[in-house]
Tab-separated table of C-alpha atoms and ligand atoms in Angstrom:
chain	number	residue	atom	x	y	z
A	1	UNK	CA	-46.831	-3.510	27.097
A	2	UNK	CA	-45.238	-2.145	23.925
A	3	UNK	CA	-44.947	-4.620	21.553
A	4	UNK	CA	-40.718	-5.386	20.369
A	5	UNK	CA	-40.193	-4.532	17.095
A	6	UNK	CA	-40.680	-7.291	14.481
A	7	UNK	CA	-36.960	-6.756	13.363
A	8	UNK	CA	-33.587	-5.719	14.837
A	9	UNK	CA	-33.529	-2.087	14.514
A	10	UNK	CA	-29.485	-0.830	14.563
A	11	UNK	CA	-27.723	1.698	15.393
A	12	UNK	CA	-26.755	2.411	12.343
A	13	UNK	CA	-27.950	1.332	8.657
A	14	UNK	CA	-26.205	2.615	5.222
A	15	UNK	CA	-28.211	4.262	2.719
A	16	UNK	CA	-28.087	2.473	-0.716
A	17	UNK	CA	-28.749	3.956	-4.050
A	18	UNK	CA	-31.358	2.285	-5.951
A	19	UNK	CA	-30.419	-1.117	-7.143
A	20	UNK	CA	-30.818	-0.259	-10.736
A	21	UNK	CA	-29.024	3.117	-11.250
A	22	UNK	CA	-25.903	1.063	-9.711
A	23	UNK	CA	-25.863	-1.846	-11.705
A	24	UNK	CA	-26.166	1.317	-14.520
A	25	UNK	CA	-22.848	2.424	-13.167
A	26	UNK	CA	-21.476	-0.654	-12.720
A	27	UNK	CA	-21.477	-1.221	-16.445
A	28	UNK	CA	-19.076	1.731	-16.744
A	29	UNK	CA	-16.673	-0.068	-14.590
A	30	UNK	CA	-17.843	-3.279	-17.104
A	31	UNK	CA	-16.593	-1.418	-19.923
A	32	UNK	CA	-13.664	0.093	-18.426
A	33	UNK	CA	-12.168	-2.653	-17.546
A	34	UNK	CA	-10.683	-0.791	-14.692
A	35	UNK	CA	-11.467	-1.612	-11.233
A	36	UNK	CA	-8.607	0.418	-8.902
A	37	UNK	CA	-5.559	2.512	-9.044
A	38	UNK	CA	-6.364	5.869	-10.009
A	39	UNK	CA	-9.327	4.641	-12.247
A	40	UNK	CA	-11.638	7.082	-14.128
A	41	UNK	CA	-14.277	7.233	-11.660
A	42	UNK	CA	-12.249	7.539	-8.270
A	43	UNK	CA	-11.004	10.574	-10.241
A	44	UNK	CA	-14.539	12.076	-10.989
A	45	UNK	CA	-15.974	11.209	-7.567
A	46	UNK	CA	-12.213	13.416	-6.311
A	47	UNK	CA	-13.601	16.130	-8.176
A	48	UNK	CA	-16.941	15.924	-6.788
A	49	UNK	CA	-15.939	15.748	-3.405
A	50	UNK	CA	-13.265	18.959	-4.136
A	51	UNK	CA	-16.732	20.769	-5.217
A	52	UNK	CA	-18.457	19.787	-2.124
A	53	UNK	CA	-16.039	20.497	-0.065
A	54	UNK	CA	-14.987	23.722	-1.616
A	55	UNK	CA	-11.092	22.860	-2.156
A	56	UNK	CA	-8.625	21.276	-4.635
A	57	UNK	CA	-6.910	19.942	-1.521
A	58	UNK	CA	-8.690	16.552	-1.424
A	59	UNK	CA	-7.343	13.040	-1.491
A	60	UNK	CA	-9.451	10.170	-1.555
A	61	UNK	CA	-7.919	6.624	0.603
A	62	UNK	CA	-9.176	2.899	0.794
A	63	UNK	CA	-10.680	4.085	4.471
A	64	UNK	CA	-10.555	6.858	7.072
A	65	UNK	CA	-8.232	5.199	9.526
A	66	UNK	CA	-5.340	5.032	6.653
A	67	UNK	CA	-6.044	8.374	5.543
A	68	UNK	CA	-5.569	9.242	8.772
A	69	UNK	CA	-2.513	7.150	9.731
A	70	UNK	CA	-0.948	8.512	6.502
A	71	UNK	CA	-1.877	12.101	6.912
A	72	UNK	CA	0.073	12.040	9.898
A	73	UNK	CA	3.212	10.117	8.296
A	74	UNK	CA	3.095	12.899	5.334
A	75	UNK	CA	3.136	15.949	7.434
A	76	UNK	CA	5.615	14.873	9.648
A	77	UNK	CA	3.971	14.893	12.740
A	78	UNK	CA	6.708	13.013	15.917
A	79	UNK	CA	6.855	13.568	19.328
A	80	UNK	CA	3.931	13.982	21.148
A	81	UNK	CA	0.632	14.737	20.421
A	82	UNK	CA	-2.325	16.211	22.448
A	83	UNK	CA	-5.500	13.966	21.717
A	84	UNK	CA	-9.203	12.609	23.427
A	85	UNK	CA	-9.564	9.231	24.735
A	86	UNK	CA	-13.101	9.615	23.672
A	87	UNK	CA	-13.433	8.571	20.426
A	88	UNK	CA	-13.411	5.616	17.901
A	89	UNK	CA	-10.234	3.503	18.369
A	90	UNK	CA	-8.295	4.346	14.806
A	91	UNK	CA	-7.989	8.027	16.049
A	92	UNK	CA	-5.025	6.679	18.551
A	93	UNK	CA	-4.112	3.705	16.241
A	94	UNK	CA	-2.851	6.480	14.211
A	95	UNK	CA	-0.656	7.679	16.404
A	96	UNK	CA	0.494	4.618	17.136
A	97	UNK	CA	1.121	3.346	13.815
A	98	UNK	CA	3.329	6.863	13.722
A	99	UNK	CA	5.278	5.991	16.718
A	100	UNK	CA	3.760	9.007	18.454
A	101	UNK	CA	3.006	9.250	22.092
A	102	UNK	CA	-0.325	10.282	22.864
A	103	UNK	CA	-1.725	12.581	25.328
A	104	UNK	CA	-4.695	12.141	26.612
A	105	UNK	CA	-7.042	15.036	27.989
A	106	UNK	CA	-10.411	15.963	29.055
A	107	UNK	CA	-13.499	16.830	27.000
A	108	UNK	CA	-15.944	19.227	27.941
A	109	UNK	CA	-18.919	18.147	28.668
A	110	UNK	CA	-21.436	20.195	26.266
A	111	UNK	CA	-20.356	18.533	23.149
A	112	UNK	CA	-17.499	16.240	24.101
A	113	UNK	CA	-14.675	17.747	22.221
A	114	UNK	CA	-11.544	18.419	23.379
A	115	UNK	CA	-11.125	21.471	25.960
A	116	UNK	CA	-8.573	23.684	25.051
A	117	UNK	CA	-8.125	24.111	28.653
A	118	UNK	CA	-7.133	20.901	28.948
A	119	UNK	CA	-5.288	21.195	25.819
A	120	UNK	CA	-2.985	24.159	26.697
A	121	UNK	CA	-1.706	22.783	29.929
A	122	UNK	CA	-0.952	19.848	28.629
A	123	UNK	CA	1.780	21.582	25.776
A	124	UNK	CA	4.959	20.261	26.624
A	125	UNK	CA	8.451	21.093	24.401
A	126	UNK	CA	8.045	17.533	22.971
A	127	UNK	CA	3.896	18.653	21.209
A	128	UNK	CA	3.840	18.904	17.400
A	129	UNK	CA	0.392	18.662	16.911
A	130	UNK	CA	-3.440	18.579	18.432
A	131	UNK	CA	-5.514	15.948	17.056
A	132	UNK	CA	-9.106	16.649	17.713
A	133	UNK	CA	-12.095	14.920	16.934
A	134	UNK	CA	-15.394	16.407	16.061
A	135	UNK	CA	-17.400	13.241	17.651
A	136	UNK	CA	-20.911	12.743	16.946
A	137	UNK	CA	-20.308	15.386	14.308
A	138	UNK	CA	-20.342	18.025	16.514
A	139	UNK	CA	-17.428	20.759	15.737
A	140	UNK	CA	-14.711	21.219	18.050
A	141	UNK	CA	-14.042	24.722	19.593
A	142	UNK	CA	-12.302	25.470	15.983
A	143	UNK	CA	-11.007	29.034	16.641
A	144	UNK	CA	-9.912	28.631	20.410
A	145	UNK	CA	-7.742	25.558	19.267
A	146	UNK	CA	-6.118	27.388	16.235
A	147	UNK	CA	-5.382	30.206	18.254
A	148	UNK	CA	-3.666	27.734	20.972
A	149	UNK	CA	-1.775	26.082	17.706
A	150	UNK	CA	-0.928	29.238	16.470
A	151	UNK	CA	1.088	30.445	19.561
A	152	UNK	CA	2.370	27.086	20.489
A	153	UNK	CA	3.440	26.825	16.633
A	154	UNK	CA	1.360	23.255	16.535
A	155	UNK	CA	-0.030	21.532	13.429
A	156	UNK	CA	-4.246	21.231	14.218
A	157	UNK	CA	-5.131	17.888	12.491
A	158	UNK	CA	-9.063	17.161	13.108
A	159	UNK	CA	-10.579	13.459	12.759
A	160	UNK	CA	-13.973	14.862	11.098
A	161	UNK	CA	-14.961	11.341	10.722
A	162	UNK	CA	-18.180	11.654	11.945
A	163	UNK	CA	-18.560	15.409	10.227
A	164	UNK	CA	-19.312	15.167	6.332
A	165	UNK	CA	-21.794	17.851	5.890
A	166	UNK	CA	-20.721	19.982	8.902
A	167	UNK	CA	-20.707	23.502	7.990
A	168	UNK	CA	-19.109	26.512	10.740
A	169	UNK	CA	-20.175	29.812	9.840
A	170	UNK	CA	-21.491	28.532	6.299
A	171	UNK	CA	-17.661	26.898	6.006
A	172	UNK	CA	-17.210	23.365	4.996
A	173	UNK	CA	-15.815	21.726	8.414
A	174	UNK	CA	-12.672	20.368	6.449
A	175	UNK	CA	-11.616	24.471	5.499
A	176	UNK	CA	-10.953	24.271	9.726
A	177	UNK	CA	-7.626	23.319	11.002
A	178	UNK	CA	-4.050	22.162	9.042
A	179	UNK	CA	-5.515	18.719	7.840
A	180	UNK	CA	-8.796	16.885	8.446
A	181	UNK	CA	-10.141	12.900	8.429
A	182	UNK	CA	-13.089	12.254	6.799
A	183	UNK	CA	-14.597	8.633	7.190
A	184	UNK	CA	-16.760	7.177	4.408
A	185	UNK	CA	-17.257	3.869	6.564
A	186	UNK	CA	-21.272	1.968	5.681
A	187	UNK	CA	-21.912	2.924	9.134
A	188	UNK	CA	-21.270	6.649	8.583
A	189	UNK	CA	-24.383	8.985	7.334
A	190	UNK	CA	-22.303	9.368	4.114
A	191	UNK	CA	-20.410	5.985	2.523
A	192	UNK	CA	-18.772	4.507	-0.108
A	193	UNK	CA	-19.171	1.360	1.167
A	194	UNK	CA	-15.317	1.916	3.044
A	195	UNK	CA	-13.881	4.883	2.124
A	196	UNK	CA	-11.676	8.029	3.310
A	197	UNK	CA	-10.766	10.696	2.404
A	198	UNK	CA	-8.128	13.922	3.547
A	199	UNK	CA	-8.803	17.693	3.230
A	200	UNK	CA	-5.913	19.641	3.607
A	201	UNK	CA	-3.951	23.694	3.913
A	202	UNK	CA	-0.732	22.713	2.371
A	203	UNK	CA	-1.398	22.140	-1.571
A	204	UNK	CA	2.188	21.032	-1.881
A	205	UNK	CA	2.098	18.392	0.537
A	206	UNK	CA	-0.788	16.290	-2.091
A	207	UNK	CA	1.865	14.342	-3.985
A	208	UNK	CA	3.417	12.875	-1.019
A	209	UNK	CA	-0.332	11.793	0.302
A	210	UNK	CA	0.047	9.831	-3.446
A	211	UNK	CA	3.046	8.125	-3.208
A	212	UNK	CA	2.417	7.237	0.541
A	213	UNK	CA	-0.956	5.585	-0.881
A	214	UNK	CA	0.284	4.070	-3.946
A	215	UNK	CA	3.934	1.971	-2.679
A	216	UNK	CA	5.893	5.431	-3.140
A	217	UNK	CA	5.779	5.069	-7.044
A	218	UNK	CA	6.541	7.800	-8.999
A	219	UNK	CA	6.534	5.988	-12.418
A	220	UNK	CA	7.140	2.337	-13.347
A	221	UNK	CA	10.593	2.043	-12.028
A	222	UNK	CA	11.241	5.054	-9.311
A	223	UNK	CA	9.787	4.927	-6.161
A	224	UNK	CA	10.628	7.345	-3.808
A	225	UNK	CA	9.596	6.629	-0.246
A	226	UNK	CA	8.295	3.399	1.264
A	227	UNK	CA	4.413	4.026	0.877
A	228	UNK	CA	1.649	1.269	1.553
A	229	UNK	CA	-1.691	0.671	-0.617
A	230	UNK	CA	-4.221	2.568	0.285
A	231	UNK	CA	-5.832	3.145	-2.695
A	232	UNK	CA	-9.852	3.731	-2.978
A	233	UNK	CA	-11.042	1.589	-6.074
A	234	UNK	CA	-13.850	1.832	-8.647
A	235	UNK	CA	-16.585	0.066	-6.999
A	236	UNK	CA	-16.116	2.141	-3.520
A	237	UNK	CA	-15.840	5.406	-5.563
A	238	UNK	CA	-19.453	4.887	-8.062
A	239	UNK	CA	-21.517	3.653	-4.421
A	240	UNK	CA	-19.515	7.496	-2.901
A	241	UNK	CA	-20.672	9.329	-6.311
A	242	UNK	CA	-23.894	7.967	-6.115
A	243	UNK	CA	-24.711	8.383	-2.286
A	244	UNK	CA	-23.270	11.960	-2.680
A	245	UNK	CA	-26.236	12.719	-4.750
A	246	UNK	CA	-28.862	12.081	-1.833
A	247	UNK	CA	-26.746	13.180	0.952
A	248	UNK	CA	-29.059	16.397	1.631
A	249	UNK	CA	-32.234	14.411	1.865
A	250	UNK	CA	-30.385	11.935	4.327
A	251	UNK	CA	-29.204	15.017	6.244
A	252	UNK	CA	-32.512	16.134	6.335
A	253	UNK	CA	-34.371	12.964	6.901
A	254	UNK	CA	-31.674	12.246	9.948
A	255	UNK	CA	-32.948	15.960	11.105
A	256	UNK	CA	-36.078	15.023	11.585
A	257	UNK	CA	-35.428	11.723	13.436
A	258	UNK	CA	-33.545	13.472	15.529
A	259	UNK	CA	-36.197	16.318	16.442
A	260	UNK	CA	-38.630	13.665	17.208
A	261	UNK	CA	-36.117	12.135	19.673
A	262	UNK	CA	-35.407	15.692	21.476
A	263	UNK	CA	-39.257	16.725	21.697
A	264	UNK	CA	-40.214	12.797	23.118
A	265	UNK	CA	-37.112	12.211	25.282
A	266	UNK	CA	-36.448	15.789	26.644
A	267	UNK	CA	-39.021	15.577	29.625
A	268	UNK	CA	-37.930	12.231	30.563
A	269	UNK	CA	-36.680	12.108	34.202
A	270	UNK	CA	-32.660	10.396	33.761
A	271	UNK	CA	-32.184	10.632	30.419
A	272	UNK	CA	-29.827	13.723	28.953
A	273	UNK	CA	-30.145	15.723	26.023
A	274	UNK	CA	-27.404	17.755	24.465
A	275	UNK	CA	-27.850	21.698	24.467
A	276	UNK	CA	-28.879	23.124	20.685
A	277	UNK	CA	-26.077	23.806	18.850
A	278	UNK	CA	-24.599	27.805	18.310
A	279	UNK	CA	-26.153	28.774	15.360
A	280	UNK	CA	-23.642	29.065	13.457
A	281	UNK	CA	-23.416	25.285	13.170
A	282	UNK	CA	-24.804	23.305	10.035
A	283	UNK	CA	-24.850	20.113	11.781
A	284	UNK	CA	-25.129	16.803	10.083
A	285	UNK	CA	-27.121	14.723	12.737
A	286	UNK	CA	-24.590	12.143	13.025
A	287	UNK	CA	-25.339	10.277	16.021
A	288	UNK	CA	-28.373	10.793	18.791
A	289	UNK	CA	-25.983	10.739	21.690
A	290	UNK	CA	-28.211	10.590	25.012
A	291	UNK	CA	-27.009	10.491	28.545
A	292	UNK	CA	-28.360	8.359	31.298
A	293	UNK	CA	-29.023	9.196	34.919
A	294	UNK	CA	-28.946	5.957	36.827
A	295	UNK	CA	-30.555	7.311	39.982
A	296	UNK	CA	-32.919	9.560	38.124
A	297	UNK	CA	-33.757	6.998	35.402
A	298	UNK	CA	-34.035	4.088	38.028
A	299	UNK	CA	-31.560	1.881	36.073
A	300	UNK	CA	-28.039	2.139	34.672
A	301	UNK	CA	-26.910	3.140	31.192
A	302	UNK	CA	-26.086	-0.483	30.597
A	303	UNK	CA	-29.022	-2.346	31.780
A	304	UNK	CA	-31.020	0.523	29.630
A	305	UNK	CA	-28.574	-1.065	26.905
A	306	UNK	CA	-30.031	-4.784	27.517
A	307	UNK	CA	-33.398	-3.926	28.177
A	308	UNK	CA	-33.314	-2.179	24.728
A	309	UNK	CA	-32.366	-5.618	22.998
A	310	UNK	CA	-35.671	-7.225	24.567
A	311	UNK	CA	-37.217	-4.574	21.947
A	312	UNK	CA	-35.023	-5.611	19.263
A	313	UNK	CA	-33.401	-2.367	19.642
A	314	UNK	CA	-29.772	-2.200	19.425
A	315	UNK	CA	-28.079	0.954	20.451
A	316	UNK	CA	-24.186	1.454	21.058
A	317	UNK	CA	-22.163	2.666	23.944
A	318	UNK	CA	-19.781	4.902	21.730
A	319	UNK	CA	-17.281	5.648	23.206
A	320	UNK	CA	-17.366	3.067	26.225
A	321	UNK	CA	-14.367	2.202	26.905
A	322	UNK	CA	-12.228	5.222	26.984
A	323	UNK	CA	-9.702	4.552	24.601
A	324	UNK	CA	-6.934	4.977	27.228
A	325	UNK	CA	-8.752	2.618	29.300
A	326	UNK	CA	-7.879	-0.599	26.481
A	327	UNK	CA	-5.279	-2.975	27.585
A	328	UNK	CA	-3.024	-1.745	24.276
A	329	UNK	CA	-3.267	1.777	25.874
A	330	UNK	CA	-2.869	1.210	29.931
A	331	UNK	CA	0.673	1.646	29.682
A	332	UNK	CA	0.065	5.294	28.570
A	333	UNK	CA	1.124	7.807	31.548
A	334	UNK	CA	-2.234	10.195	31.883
A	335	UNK	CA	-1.882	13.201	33.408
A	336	UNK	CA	-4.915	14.689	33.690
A	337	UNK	CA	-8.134	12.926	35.378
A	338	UNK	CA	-10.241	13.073	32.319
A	339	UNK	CA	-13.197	13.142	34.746
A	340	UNK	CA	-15.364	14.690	32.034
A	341	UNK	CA	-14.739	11.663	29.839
A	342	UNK	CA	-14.780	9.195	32.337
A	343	UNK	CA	-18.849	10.101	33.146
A	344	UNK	CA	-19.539	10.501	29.231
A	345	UNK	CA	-18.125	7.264	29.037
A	346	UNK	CA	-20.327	5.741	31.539
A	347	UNK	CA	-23.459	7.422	30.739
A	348	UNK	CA	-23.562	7.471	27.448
A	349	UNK	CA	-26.302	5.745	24.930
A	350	UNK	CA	-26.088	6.479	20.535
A	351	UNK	CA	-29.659	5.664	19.416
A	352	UNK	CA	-30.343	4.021	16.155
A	353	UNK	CA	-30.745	7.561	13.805
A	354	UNK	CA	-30.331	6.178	9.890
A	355	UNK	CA	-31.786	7.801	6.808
A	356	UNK	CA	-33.985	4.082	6.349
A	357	UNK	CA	-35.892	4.783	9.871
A	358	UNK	CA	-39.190	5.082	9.698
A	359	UNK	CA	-40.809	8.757	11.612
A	360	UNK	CA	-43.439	6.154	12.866
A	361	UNK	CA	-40.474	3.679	14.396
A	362	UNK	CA	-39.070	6.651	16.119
A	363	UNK	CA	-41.644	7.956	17.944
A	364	UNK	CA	-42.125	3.868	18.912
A	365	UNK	CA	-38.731	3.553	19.932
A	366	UNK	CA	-39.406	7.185	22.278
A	367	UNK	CA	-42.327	5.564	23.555
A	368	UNK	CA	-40.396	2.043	24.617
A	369	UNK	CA	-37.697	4.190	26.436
A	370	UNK	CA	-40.610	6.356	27.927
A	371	UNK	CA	-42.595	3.080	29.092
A	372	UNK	CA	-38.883	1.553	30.876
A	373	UNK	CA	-38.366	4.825	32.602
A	374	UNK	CA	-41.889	5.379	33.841
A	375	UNK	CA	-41.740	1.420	34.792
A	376	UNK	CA	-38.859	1.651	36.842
A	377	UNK	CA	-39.569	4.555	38.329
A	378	UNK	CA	-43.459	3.073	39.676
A	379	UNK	CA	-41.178	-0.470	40.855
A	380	UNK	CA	-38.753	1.948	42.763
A	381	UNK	CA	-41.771	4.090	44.242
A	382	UNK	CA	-43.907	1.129	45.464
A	383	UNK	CA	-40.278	-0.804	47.191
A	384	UNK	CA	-40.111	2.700	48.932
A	385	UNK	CA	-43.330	2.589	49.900
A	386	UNK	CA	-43.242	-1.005	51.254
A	387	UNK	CA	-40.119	0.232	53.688
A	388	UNK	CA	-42.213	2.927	55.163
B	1	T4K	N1	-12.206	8.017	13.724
B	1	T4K	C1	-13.438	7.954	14.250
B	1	T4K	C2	-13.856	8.990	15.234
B	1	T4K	C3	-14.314	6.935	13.860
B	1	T4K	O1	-15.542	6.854	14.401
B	1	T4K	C4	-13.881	5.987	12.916
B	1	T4K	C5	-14.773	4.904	12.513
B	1	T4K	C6	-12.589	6.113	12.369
B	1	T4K	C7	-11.769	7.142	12.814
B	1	T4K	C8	-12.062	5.164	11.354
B	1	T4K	O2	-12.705	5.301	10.101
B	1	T4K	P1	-12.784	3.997	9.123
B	1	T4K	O3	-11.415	3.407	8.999
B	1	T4K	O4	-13.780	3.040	9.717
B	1	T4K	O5	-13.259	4.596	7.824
B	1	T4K	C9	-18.234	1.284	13.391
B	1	T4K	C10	-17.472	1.483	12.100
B	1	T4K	O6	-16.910	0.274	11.621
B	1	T4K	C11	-16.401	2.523	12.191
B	1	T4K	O7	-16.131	2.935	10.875
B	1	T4K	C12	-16.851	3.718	12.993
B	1	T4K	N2	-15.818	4.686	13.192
B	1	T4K	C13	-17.378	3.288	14.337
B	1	T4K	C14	-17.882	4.450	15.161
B	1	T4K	O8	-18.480	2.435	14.125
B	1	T4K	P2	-18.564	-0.786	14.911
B	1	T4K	O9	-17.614	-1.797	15.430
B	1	T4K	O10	-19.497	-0.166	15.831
B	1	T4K	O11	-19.377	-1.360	13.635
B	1	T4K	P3	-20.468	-2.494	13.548
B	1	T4K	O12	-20.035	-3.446	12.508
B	1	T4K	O13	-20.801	-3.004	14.891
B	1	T4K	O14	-21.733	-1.698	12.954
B	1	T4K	C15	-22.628	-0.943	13.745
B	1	T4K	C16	-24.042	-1.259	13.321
B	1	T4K	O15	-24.263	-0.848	11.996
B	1	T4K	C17	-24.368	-2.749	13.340
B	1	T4K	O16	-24.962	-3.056	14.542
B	1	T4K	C18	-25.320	-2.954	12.179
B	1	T4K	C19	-25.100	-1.773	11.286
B	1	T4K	N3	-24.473	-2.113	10.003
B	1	T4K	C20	-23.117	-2.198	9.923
B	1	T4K	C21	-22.529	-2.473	8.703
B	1	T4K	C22	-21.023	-2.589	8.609
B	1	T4K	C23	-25.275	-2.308	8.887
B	1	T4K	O17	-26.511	-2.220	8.993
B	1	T4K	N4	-24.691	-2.559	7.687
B	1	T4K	C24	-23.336	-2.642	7.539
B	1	T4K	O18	-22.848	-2.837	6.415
B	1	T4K	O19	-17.654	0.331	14.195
């Protein structure tokens, strides 16, 4: 038997600078005297980000869920909106927090983004906008959904979350669609310990992102709309500078991890793979989503969860529950039978994939799931061949 690992392996891990080159830049922050509210170094790590991302129309938040929630507040989006149910939580909070109805539709079941099928029939005179989420990091069908937003005269609002790095034909994923979501959460392949941050078409529509993070101020005694805080501060900002520096090698590092999981796992009977990506895609390696066959694999996705844990492996079910399928969300009316969702939901497995993961752990944690299927499957065989 293969031996559990000594300790917990996660899901996820954040990457941390060296110790040392922080506590270098925290003396900055020493000096300055200045730990939030527009300080110098959230304003440097806003340029750096407007270079990486190839636009001036960037705006940094205390966390991707409030960028999000105020995106939506600053470009006016009522009504209804056309959305997943398979995603992280905050996507629909967002809408909530708007007062916006959502409405929920299927994913297809390649990458799990939202089908524009789906999406089109579901238009009604009451849609302002599609929000779309490129989960796991992989892009949504980017030109099919603008050209449904274009002739339905819809704003396309991504939550890219999960898609820092993400590049469609050599574009920066956040150059896609009328405003887009990025998360800098620890447990994202890029942090800043929390973070967030928008990417935005509509230069003019900047300065109301700032007042709706900063109270609505425009100077010491106007303010001009009822914002909130949402401010990213100093210490956030030199951990997003500094990560930013390294965030090829983790891409690349999470690359590899992730080829040794497709070549190990790919001829194992019950567990499900997702196709290569176009290649056009500059994918980030996000997540290693698998899916799991419970008749082929001998054992369901979630006792393949627990038996894990006896390894001291601990993967996640993302997204298990559907979103719609919280008690906060039953009430929502759902047209459409989101089967495609509903078996994602039930199948689906992330694997721990972090830039800290050792090659060596990898191929051990391949070999673990290899040893539970091949178990199961000799159990199953030798029941059968007690009934005969
Ligand atoms: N939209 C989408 C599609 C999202 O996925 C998210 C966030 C958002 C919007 C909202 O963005 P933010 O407001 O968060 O910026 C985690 C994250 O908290 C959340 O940010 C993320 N999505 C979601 C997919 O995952 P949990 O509840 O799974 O986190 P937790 O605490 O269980 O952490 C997972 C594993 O990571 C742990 O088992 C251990 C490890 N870990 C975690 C932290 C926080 C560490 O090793 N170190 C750490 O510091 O939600």
């Amino acid at each position: 038997m293969i031996k559990p690992f000594k300790k917990p392996i996660y899901v996820a891990r954040p990457f941390l600078p060296n110790l040392d080159d922080f506590s270098e830049g925290l003396k900055e922050i020493w000096d300055n005297h200045w730990l939030t509210n527009k300080g110098p170094i959230v304003q440097r790590f806003g340029q750096e980000l407007s270079n990486y991302f190839e636009t001036d129309n960037v705006c940094l938040f205390t966390n991707g869920t409030l960028a999000l929630q105020i995106g939506l507040q600053g470009m006016g989006i009522a009504g209804e909106v056309i959305t997943t149910p398979f995603t992280f939580v905050a996507t629909t909070h967002s809408l909530f927090w708007n007062k916006i109805r959502p409405v929920f539709v299927d994913i297809e079941p390649d990458f799990y983004t939202l089908d524009p099928e789906k999406v089109e029939a579901a238009i009604t005179p009451w849609t302002t906008a599609i929000l779309a989420v490129h989960v796991f990091g992989y892009p949504c069908k980017v030109n099919v959904l603008a050209d449904i937003a274009r002739r339905h005269n819809l704003k396309l609002i991504y939550d890219a979350a999960h898609a820092f790095g993400v590049r469609v034909g050599n574009k920066p994923i956040g150059l896609f669609g009328d405003m887009s979501m990025f998360s800098f959460h620890a447990t994202k392949l890029y942090h800043s310990i929390e973070g967030g941050m928008l990417t935005f078409q509509d230069s003019g529509i900047k300065s109301i992102f700032d007042y709706l993070k900063n109270f609505g101020f425009e100077s010491e005694v106007e303010v001009v709309m009822p914002g909130t805080n949402a401010k990213m501060n100093e210490m956030q900002a030199l951990m997003g500078s500094m990560v930013l520096e390294h965030v090829n090698e983790i891409i690349e590092k999470r690359r590899q991890i992730t080829a040794i999981y497709r070549e190990k796992l790919e001829a194992v009977s019950g567990i499900y793979l997702r196709p290569e990506l176009p290649k056009d895609i500059g994918y980030n390696y996000a997540y290693m989503p698998v899916e799991v066959d419970e008749k082929e694999f001998g054992m369901s996705r979630d006792q393949f969860y627990e038996k894990l844990k006896e390894y001291n492996i601990y993967s996640r079910r993302y997204f298990y529950p559907l979103v719609c399928d919280f008690a906060c969300y039953k009430s929502v009316a759902i047209k459409d039978p989101l089967t495609v969702a509903r078996k994602a939901g039930e199948r689906i497995l992330t694997l721990p994939i972090y830039y800290d993961l050792a090659l060596d752990d990898v191929q051990r944690i391949c070999d673990i799931i290899i040893a539970i299927g091949s178990k199961q499957a000799n159990h199953q065989s030798s029941e059968l061949a007690a009934k005969v």
